mmCIF file of C-alpha atoms in Angstrom:
data_model
loop_
_atom_site.group_PDB
_atom_site.id
_atom_site.type_symbol
_atom_site.label_atom_id
_atom_site.label_comp_id
_atom_site.label_asym_id
_atom_site.label_seq_id
_atom_site.Cartn_x
_atom_site.Cartn_y
_atom_site.Cartn_z
ATOM 1 C CA MET E 1 93.929 -229.249 140.105
ATOM 2 C CA THR E 2 90.069 -229.155 139.985
ATOM 3 C CA PRO E 3 87.747 -229.530 142.733
ATOM 4 C CA ALA E 4 86.613 -233.234 141.621
ATOM 5 C CA GLU E 5 90.528 -234.317 140.602
ATOM 6 C CA ARG E 6 91.880 -232.946 144.010
ATOM 7 C CA PRO E 7 93.287 -236.621 146.120
ATOM 8 C CA ARG E 8 90.769 -236.808 148.769
ATOM 9 C CA SER E 9 91.963 -237.894 152.234
ATOM 10 C CA PRO E 10 91.173 -240.544 154.892
ATOM 11 C CA ARG E 11 87.508 -240.252 156.522
ATOM 12 C CA MET E 12 88.114 -238.421 159.897
ATOM 13 C CA PRO E 13 87.004 -236.731 162.858
ATOM 14 C CA ARG E 14 85.545 -234.003 163.282
ATOM 15 C CA ASP E 15 88.464 -233.350 165.634
ATOM 16 C CA ALA E 16 90.685 -235.358 163.674
ATOM 17 C CA ARG E 17 90.099 -233.493 160.755
ATOM 18 C CA ARG E 18 90.638 -229.797 162.194
ATOM 19 C CA ALA E 19 93.756 -230.572 164.007
ATOM 20 C CA GLN E 20 94.800 -231.890 160.860
ATOM 21 C CA VAL E 21 93.732 -229.461 159.021
ATOM 22 C CA LEU E 22 95.016 -226.480 161.759
ATOM 23 C CA LEU E 23 98.030 -228.430 160.855
ATOM 24 C CA VAL E 24 98.862 -227.948 157.420
ATOM 25 C CA ALA E 25 97.530 -224.368 157.361
ATOM 26 C CA ARG E 26 100.218 -223.470 160.143
ATOM 27 C CA ASP E 27 102.649 -224.256 157.744
ATOM 28 C CA LEU E 28 101.251 -222.386 154.693
ATOM 29 C CA PHE E 29 100.729 -219.519 156.464
ATOM 30 C CA SER E 30 104.196 -219.537 158.891
ATOM 31 C CA GLY E 31 105.700 -220.346 154.923
ATOM 32 C CA ASP E 32 104.310 -217.667 152.766
ATOM 33 C CA GLY E 33 102.686 -214.944 155.600
ATOM 34 C CA PHE E 34 98.633 -215.053 155.835
ATOM 35 C CA HIS E 35 97.812 -212.898 152.442
ATOM 36 C CA HIS E 36 99.654 -214.838 149.643
ATOM 37 C CA VAL E 37 97.840 -218.569 151.023
ATOM 38 C CA SER E 38 94.634 -218.981 149.564
ATOM 39 C CA MET E 39 91.714 -221.323 151.079
ATOM 40 C CA ASP E 40 92.422 -222.871 148.116
ATOM 41 C CA ASP E 41 95.374 -224.321 148.485
ATOM 42 C CA ILE E 42 95.177 -224.969 152.649
ATOM 43 C CA ALA E 43 92.764 -227.179 150.868
ATOM 44 C CA GLU E 44 94.825 -228.502 148.587
ATOM 45 C CA ARG E 45 97.489 -230.001 150.451
ATOM 46 C CA ALA E 46 95.094 -231.359 152.793
ATOM 47 C CA GLN E 47 92.836 -232.696 151.047
ATOM 48 C CA VAL E 48 89.824 -231.828 151.679
ATOM 49 C CA SER E 49 86.746 -230.189 148.951
ATOM 50 C CA LYS E 50 85.990 -226.362 150.185
ATOM 51 C CA PRO E 51 82.478 -226.492 151.866
ATOM 52 C CA VAL E 52 85.086 -229.155 154.167
ATOM 53 C CA LEU E 53 87.154 -226.627 154.960
ATOM 54 C CA TYR E 54 83.662 -223.493 155.358
ATOM 55 C CA ARG E 55 82.032 -225.574 158.096
ATOM 56 C CA HIS E 56 85.056 -225.578 160.231
ATOM 57 C CA PHE E 57 86.339 -222.152 159.394
ATOM 58 C CA PRO E 58 84.069 -219.864 158.204
ATOM 59 C CA SER E 59 86.738 -217.530 157.211
ATOM 60 C CA LYS E 60 90.691 -217.800 156.520
ATOM 61 C CA LEU E 61 91.268 -215.071 159.046
ATOM 62 C CA ASP E 62 88.816 -217.295 161.393
ATOM 63 C CA LEU E 63 92.691 -220.644 160.610
ATOM 64 C CA TYR E 64 94.481 -218.066 160.947
ATOM 65 C CA LEU E 65 93.147 -216.791 164.953
ATOM 66 C CA ALA E 66 92.576 -220.495 165.197
ATOM 67 C CA VAL E 67 96.355 -221.690 164.083
ATOM 68 C CA VAL E 68 97.791 -218.606 166.285
ATOM 69 C CA GLU E 69 95.943 -219.788 169.534
ATOM 70 C CA GLU E 70 96.611 -222.753 169.489
ATOM 71 C CA GLN E 71 100.355 -221.532 169.050
ATOM 72 C CA GLY E 72 99.640 -219.293 171.852
ATOM 73 C CA VAL E 73 97.997 -222.067 174.296
ATOM 74 C CA GLU E 74 101.346 -224.023 174.247
ATOM 75 C CA LEU E 75 104.103 -220.949 174.398
ATOM 76 C CA LEU E 76 101.867 -219.920 178.099
ATOM 77 C CA ARG E 77 101.721 -223.129 178.860
ATOM 78 C CA ALA E 78 105.821 -223.210 179.425
ATOM 79 C CA VAL E 79 105.597 -219.892 180.822
ATOM 80 C CA ASP E 80 103.193 -220.189 183.430
ATOM 81 C CA GLN E 81 105.587 -222.917 184.353
ATOM 82 C CA ALA E 82 108.195 -221.744 185.041
ATOM 83 C CA LEU E 83 107.006 -219.359 187.306
ATOM 84 C CA GLU E 84 104.785 -221.461 189.404
ATOM 85 C CA PRO E 85 107.678 -222.158 192.138
ATOM 86 C CA ILE E 86 106.774 -218.292 192.785
ATOM 87 C CA GLU E 87 103.703 -217.927 192.497
ATOM 88 C CA GLN E 88 102.778 -220.933 194.177
ATOM 89 C CA GLY E 89 105.754 -220.735 196.877
ATOM 90 C CA PRO E 90 107.271 -220.342 199.910
ATOM 91 C CA VAL E 91 109.859 -218.723 197.313
ATOM 92 C CA HIS E 92 113.760 -219.605 198.125
ATOM 93 C CA ARG E 93 117.481 -218.001 197.661
ATOM 94 C CA GLY E 94 118.011 -218.607 194.390
ATOM 95 C CA ASP E 95 114.765 -219.444 192.740
ATOM 96 C CA GLY E 96 114.797 -216.171 191.152
ATOM 97 C CA ARG E 97 117.271 -217.108 188.683
ATOM 98 C CA GLY E 98 115.671 -220.489 188.321
ATOM 99 C CA VAL E 99 112.657 -219.262 187.201
ATOM 100 C CA VAL E 100 114.124 -216.248 184.686
ATOM 101 C CA GLN E 101 116.139 -219.099 183.166
ATOM 102 C CA ALA E 102 113.495 -221.189 182.631
ATOM 103 C CA LEU E 103 110.977 -218.251 181.697
ATOM 104 C CA VAL E 104 113.944 -218.252 179.121
ATOM 105 C CA ARG E 105 114.058 -221.760 177.894
ATOM 106 C CA ALA E 106 110.131 -221.166 177.246
ATOM 107 C CA TYR E 107 110.848 -219.846 174.339
ATOM 108 C CA PHE E 108 113.621 -221.311 172.913
ATOM 109 C CA ASP E 109 112.108 -223.884 173.460
ATOM 110 C CA PHE E 110 108.910 -223.139 171.561
ATOM 111 C CA VAL E 111 110.936 -221.797 168.909
ATOM 112 C CA GLU E 112 112.979 -225.101 168.379
ATOM 113 C CA VAL E 113 109.282 -226.989 168.331
ATOM 114 C CA ALA E 114 107.138 -224.142 166.302
ATOM 115 C CA GLY E 115 110.821 -223.360 163.594
ATOM 116 C CA GLU E 116 108.859 -220.527 161.019
ATOM 117 C CA SER E 117 105.340 -221.353 162.750
ATOM 118 C CA SER E 118 106.561 -218.627 165.328
ATOM 119 C CA SER E 119 106.860 -216.118 163.493
ATOM 120 C CA LEU E 120 102.573 -216.209 163.535
ATOM 121 C CA LEU E 121 103.052 -215.188 166.789
ATOM 122 C CA PHE E 122 106.044 -212.998 167.100
ATOM 123 C CA GLU E 123 105.827 -211.379 163.658
ATOM 124 C CA SER E 124 102.337 -211.524 162.288
ATOM 125 C CA ASP E 125 101.398 -209.891 158.557
ATOM 126 C CA VAL E 126 98.142 -209.565 160.115
ATOM 127 C CA THR E 127 98.265 -206.348 161.963
ATOM 128 C CA HIS E 128 96.303 -204.012 160.412
ATOM 129 C CA ASP E 129 93.140 -204.115 162.026
ATOM 130 C CA ALA E 130 93.736 -203.262 166.229
ATOM 131 C CA ALA E 131 91.228 -206.261 166.845
ATOM 132 C CA VAL E 132 93.057 -208.687 164.902
ATOM 133 C CA ARG E 133 96.008 -207.296 167.043
ATOM 134 C CA ALA E 134 95.364 -208.257 170.428
ATOM 135 C CA ARG E 135 94.740 -211.563 169.187
ATOM 136 C CA VAL E 136 97.837 -211.754 167.780
ATOM 137 C CA GLU E 137 100.013 -210.586 170.196
ATOM 138 C CA GLY E 138 97.845 -212.174 173.051
ATOM 139 C CA ALA E 139 99.756 -214.902 174.334
ATOM 140 C CA GLY E 140 103.135 -212.406 174.787
ATOM 141 C CA SER E 141 100.855 -209.657 176.998
ATOM 142 C CA GLU E 142 99.309 -213.062 178.872
ATOM 143 C CA ALA E 143 103.357 -214.019 179.384
ATOM 144 C CA ALA E 144 104.159 -210.131 180.305
ATOM 145 C CA ARG E 145 100.961 -209.698 182.614
ATOM 146 C CA GLY E 146 101.926 -213.413 184.515
ATOM 147 C CA ILE E 147 106.171 -211.938 184.822
ATOM 148 C CA ALA E 148 105.204 -208.596 185.651
ATOM 149 C CA ARG E 149 103.051 -210.412 188.702
ATOM 150 C CA VAL E 150 106.533 -211.688 189.777
ATOM 151 C CA LEU E 151 108.507 -209.385 189.666
ATOM 152 C CA GLY E 152 106.206 -206.274 191.584
ATOM 153 C CA ASP E 153 105.364 -208.707 194.145
ATOM 154 C CA VAL E 154 110.275 -209.276 194.237
ATOM 155 C CA THR E 155 111.026 -205.549 193.301
ATOM 156 C CA GLY E 156 108.056 -203.523 194.990
ATOM 157 C CA LEU E 157 107.911 -201.310 192.180
ATOM 158 C CA PRO E 158 105.304 -199.978 190.905
ATOM 159 C CA THR E 159 102.911 -201.702 188.084
ATOM 160 C CA ASP E 160 103.788 -199.437 185.470
ATOM 161 C CA HIS E 161 107.366 -200.341 185.955
ATOM 162 C CA THR E 162 107.424 -203.977 185.360
ATOM 163 C CA ALA E 163 105.157 -204.184 183.229
ATOM 164 C CA LEU E 164 107.381 -202.909 181.226
ATOM 165 C CA LEU E 165 109.753 -204.862 183.376
ATOM 166 C CA ALA E 166 107.763 -207.845 181.845
ATOM 167 C CA ALA E 167 107.023 -207.051 177.838
ATOM 168 C CA THR E 168 111.842 -206.280 177.852
ATOM 169 C CA LEU E 169 112.322 -209.666 179.407
ATOM 170 C CA VAL E 170 109.452 -210.965 177.090
ATOM 171 C CA GLY E 171 111.115 -209.240 174.604
ATOM 172 C CA MET E 172 114.288 -210.359 175.174
ATOM 173 C CA ALA E 173 113.425 -213.732 175.432
ATOM 174 C CA GLN E 174 111.066 -213.802 172.309
ATOM 175 C CA THR E 175 114.113 -212.028 170.119
ATOM 176 C CA GLY E 176 117.302 -214.680 171.113
ATOM 177 C CA ALA E 177 114.773 -217.246 170.623
ATOM 178 C CA THR E 178 114.234 -215.903 166.970
ATOM 179 C CA SER E 179 117.580 -214.834 166.552
ATOM 180 C CA ARG E 180 119.382 -218.352 166.614
ATOM 181 C CA PHE E 181 116.721 -220.577 165.298
ATOM 182 C CA ARG E 182 117.375 -218.264 162.181
ATOM 183 C CA GLY E 183 121.786 -218.055 162.869
ATOM 184 C CA GLY E 184 121.585 -221.688 161.735
ATOM 185 C CA GLY E 185 122.794 -223.103 164.630
ATOM 186 C CA GLY E 186 126.783 -222.070 166.298
ATOM 187 C CA LEU E 187 124.916 -222.305 169.131
ATOM 188 C CA GLU E 188 123.626 -224.608 170.829
ATOM 189 C CA VAL E 189 120.706 -224.589 172.617
ATOM 190 C CA ASP E 190 121.508 -225.127 176.414
ATOM 191 C CA ASP E 191 124.068 -222.177 176.065
ATOM 192 C CA ALA E 192 121.633 -219.729 173.957
ATOM 193 C CA VAL E 193 119.854 -219.854 177.470
ATOM 194 C CA ASP E 194 122.499 -219.740 179.412
ATOM 195 C CA LEU E 195 123.864 -216.392 178.029
ATOM 196 C CA VAL E 196 119.910 -214.680 177.867
ATOM 197 C CA ALA E 197 119.165 -216.383 180.999
ATOM 198 C CA ARG E 198 121.875 -215.098 182.726
ATOM 199 C CA LEU E 199 121.457 -211.174 181.142
ATOM 200 C CA ALA E 200 118.259 -211.503 182.379
ATOM 201 C CA TRP E 201 118.983 -212.234 185.389
ATOM 202 C CA HIS E 202 121.309 -210.166 186.324
ATOM 203 C CA GLY E 203 119.540 -207.197 185.221
ATOM 204 C CA VAL E 204 116.852 -208.887 187.721
ATOM 205 C CA ALA E 205 119.144 -209.452 190.267
ATOM 206 C CA GLY E 206 119.622 -205.829 191.049
ATOM 207 C CA LEU E 207 115.843 -205.058 191.736
ATOM 208 C CA ILE E 208 114.887 -207.435 194.422
ATOM 209 C CA ARG E 209 114.179 -204.996 196.846
ATOM 210 C CA GLU E 210 116.469 -205.487 199.772
ATOM 211 C CA ASP E 211 113.387 -206.572 202.903
ATOM 212 C CA TYR E 212 112.310 -209.751 200.683
ATOM 213 C CA GLU E 213 111.512 -212.199 202.763
ATOM 214 C CA TYR E 214 111.832 -216.067 201.276
ATOM 215 C CA GLY E 215 111.486 -219.272 202.850
ATOM 216 C CA THR E 216 113.310 -220.907 205.076
ATOM 217 C CA THR E 217 113.773 -224.841 204.040
ATOM 218 C CA ALA E 218 113.245 -226.692 206.628
#
């Protein structure tokens, strides 16, 4: 299809058009990978001209990273909400298990909604450049830093220990969510979250320092 023959979508406000292009690009990148999708493909699917597309995103990489960052914001919002009870305090006995459950739930819910596009955050095929890799992996790294802060408080372990533990928790939740999604069902989301959260919590519970001061219930 030539540019002249390509249908055009109705005129949209700039922000709405940008959101539409991001959605189209997300679906194409997650389905075919960065290297197998062209700006022509995206323009055709979004029903916009290439000049319009390039006004929003100067290059395919800029567009890809915008998609990744949008996905990352959604995931980090859920992780922040999961950590809030412990970060804001006071912490009562039993809260820790709920926080671990909420963390695992954040990853499972993200994958359930994002579907294959979750691979843009978890399994990117654009990792040859260190700067690009850092941006693609940014959401997971930021989530791990937040978890590490909480673990440092409740375990009293050094920062290098808590950083490793946090990365492991993120990896466990991420891998579990992706594996369950691609397995085609058989295990309900709630059951899968509970299973992974129980595994994670038993590990964390054994590390909580004995002198940790819980809040008192009024």
